[in-house]
Short mmCIF file of C-alpha atoms and ligand atoms in Angstrom, two decimals:
data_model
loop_
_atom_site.label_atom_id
_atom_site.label_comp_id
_atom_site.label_asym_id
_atom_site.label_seq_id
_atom_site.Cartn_x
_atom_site.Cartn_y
_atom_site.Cartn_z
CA UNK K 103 -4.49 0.40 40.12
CA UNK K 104 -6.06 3.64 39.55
CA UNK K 105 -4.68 6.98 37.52
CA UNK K 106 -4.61 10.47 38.66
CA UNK K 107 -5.06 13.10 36.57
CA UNK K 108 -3.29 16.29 37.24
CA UNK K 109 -4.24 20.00 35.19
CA UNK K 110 -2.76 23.16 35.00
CA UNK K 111 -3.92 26.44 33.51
CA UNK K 112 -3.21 29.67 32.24
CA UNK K 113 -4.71 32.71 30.73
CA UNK K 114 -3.12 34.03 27.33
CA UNK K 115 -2.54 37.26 26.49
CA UNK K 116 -1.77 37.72 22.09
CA UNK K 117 0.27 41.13 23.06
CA UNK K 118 1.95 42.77 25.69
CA UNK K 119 -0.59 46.04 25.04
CA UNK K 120 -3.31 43.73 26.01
CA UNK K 121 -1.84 43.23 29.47
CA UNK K 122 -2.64 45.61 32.66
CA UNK K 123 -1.21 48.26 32.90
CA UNK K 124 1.55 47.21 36.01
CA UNK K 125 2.48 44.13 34.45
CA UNK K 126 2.95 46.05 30.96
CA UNK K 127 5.45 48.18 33.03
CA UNK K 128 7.03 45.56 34.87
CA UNK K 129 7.14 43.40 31.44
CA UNK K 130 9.29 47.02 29.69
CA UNK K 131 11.55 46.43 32.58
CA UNK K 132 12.00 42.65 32.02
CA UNK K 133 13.26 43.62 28.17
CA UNK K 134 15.38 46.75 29.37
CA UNK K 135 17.55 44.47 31.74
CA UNK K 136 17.64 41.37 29.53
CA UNK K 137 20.06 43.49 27.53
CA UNK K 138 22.44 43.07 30.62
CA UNK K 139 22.38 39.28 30.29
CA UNK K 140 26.16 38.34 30.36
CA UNK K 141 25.29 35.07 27.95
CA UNK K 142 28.73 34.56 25.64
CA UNK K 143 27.94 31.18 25.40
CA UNK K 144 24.15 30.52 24.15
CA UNK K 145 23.40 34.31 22.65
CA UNK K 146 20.25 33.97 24.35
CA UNK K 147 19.52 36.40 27.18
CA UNK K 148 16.26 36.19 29.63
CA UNK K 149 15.29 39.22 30.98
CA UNK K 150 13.18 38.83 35.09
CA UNK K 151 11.16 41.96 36.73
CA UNK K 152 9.91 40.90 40.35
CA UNK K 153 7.25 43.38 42.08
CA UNK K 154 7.48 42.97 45.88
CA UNK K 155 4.83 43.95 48.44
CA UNK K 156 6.78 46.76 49.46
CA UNK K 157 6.97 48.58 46.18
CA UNK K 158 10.58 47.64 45.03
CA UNK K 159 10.66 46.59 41.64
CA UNK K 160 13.79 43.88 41.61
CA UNK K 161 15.95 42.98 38.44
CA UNK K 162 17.64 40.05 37.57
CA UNK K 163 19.56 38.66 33.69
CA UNK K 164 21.03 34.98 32.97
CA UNK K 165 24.68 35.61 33.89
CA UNK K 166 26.84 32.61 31.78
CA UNK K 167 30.07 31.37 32.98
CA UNK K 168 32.80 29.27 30.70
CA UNK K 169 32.18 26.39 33.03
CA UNK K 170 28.74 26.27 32.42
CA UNK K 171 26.74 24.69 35.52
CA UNK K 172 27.90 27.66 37.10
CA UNK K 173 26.19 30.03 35.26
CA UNK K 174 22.41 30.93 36.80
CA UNK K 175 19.54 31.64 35.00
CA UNK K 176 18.13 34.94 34.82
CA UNK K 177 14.83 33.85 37.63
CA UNK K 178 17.18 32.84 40.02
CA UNK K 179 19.22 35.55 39.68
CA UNK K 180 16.35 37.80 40.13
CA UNK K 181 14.43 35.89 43.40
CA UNK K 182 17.54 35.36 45.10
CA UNK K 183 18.54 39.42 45.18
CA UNK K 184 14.76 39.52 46.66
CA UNK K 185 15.41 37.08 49.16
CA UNK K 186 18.90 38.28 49.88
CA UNK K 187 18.07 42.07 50.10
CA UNK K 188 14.21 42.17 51.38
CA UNK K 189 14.06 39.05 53.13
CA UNK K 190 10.73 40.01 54.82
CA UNK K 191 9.05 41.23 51.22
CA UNK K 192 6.29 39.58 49.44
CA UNK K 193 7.00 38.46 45.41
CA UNK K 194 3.75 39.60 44.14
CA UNK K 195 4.13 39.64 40.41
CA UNK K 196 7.23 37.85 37.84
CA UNK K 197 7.49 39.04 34.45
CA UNK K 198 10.21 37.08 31.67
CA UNK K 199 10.72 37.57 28.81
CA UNK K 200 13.65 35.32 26.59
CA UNK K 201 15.33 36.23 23.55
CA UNK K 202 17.68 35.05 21.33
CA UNK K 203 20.91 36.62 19.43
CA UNK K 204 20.69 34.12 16.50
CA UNK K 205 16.39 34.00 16.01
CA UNK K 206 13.45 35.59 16.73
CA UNK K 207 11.73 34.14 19.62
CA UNK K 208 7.96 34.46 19.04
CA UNK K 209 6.14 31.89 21.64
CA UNK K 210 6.35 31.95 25.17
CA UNK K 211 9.62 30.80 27.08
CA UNK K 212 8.95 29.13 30.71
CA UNK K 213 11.30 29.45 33.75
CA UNK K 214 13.46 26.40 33.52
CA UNK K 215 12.66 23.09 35.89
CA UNK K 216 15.16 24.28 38.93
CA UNK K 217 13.94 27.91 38.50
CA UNK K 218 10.45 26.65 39.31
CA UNK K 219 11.93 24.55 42.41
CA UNK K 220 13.30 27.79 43.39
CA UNK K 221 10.20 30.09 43.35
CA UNK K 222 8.23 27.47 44.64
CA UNK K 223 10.40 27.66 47.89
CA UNK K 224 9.43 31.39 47.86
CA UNK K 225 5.45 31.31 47.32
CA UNK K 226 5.37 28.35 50.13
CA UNK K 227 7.34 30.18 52.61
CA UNK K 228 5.20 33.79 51.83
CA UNK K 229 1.64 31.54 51.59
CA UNK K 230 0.67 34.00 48.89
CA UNK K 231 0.50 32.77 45.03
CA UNK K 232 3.02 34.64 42.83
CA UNK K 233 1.87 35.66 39.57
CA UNK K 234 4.35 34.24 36.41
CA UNK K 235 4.11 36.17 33.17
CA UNK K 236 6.31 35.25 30.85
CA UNK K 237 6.82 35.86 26.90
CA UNK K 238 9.53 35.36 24.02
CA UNK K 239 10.99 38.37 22.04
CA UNK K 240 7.53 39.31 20.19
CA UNK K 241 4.21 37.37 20.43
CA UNK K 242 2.31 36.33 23.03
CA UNK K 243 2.22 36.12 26.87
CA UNK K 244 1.35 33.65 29.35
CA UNK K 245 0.21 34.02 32.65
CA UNK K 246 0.28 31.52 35.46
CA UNK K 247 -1.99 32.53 38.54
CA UNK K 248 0.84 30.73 40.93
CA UNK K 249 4.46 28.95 40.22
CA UNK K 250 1.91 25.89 41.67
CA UNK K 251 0.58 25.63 37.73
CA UNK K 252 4.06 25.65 36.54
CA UNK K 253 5.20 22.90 38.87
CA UNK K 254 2.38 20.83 39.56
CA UNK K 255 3.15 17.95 42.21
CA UNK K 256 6.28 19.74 43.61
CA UNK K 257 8.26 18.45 45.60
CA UNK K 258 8.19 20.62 48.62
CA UNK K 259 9.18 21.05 52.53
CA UNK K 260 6.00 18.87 53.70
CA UNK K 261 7.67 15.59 52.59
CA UNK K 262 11.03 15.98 54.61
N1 THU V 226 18.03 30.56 31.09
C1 THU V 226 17.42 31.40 31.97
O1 THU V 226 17.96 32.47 32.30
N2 THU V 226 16.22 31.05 32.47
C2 THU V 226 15.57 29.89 32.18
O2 THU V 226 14.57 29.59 32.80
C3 THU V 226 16.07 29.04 31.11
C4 THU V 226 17.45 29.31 30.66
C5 THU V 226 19.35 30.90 30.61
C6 THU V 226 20.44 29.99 31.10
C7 THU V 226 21.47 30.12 30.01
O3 THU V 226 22.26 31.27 30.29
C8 THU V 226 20.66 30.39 28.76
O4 THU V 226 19.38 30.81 29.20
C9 THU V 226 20.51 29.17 27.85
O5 THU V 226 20.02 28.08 28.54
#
């Protein structure tokens, strides 16, 4: 027997004035169209801003639905317009933020497990790292240097 030991990283950011400049823009974004979460159901709307290589600057919120699984989370909703509408564009950068109607939401909020399946089909097909920053209501921000941090031993299109 022997044990393998797998480690992920990120950097942390205490405020969203201590990020660049671009990803303090894209992260305003993020928090303007999280209002636009349709999320009846949990009160608690995630807000995604995705810069692609070609400039566009691509939108997504959590839309709910009263039978539940088919609801999608905010990332998805966001990556899949990309794919959908620029299918030849880069993802460069991913800012989310998450907020809730009923408390404030002060540490960072990941992209759910099948959200992270999903952009890691992007990033392998594209062979470039996407950048993940992501943040609650207030507080601080994290940011992973590729979904591969996120989702470390992913299951991917090499073991089919
Ligand atoms: N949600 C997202 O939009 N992204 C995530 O990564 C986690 C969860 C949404 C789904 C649902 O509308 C609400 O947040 C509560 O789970």
């Amino acid at each position: 027997m022997k044990e393998i030991t797998i480690t992920t990283q990120f950097k942390v950011f205490d405020s969203v004035l201590d990020l660049p400049n671009d990803i303090q823009e894209l992260m305003t974004q993020a928090v303007e169209v999280r209002k636009n979460a349709y999320a009846p159901y949990s009160k608690f709307r995630v807000g995604v801003a995705i810069l692609l290589d070609n400039g566009k600057i691509v939108l997504g919120s959590n839309q709910e639905n009263a039978a539940y699984p088919s609801g999608l989370c905010a990332e998805r909703v966001a990556i899949f317009y990309a794919g959908a509408v620029y299918p030849e564009a880069k993802i460069l950068k991913m800012a989310i933020t998450a907020a809730s109607d009923s408390n404030q939401t002060t540490a960072p909020i990941p992209p759910c497990g099948s959200c992270r399946q999903s952009i890691a089909e992007y990033e392998i097909k594209q062979e470039i790292p996407i950048e993940i920053y992501f943040m609650g209501e207030i507080g601080a921000i994290y940011k992973s240097e590729s979904l591969k941090n996120l989702l470390p031993f992913m299951f991917d299109k090499k073991f089919l």
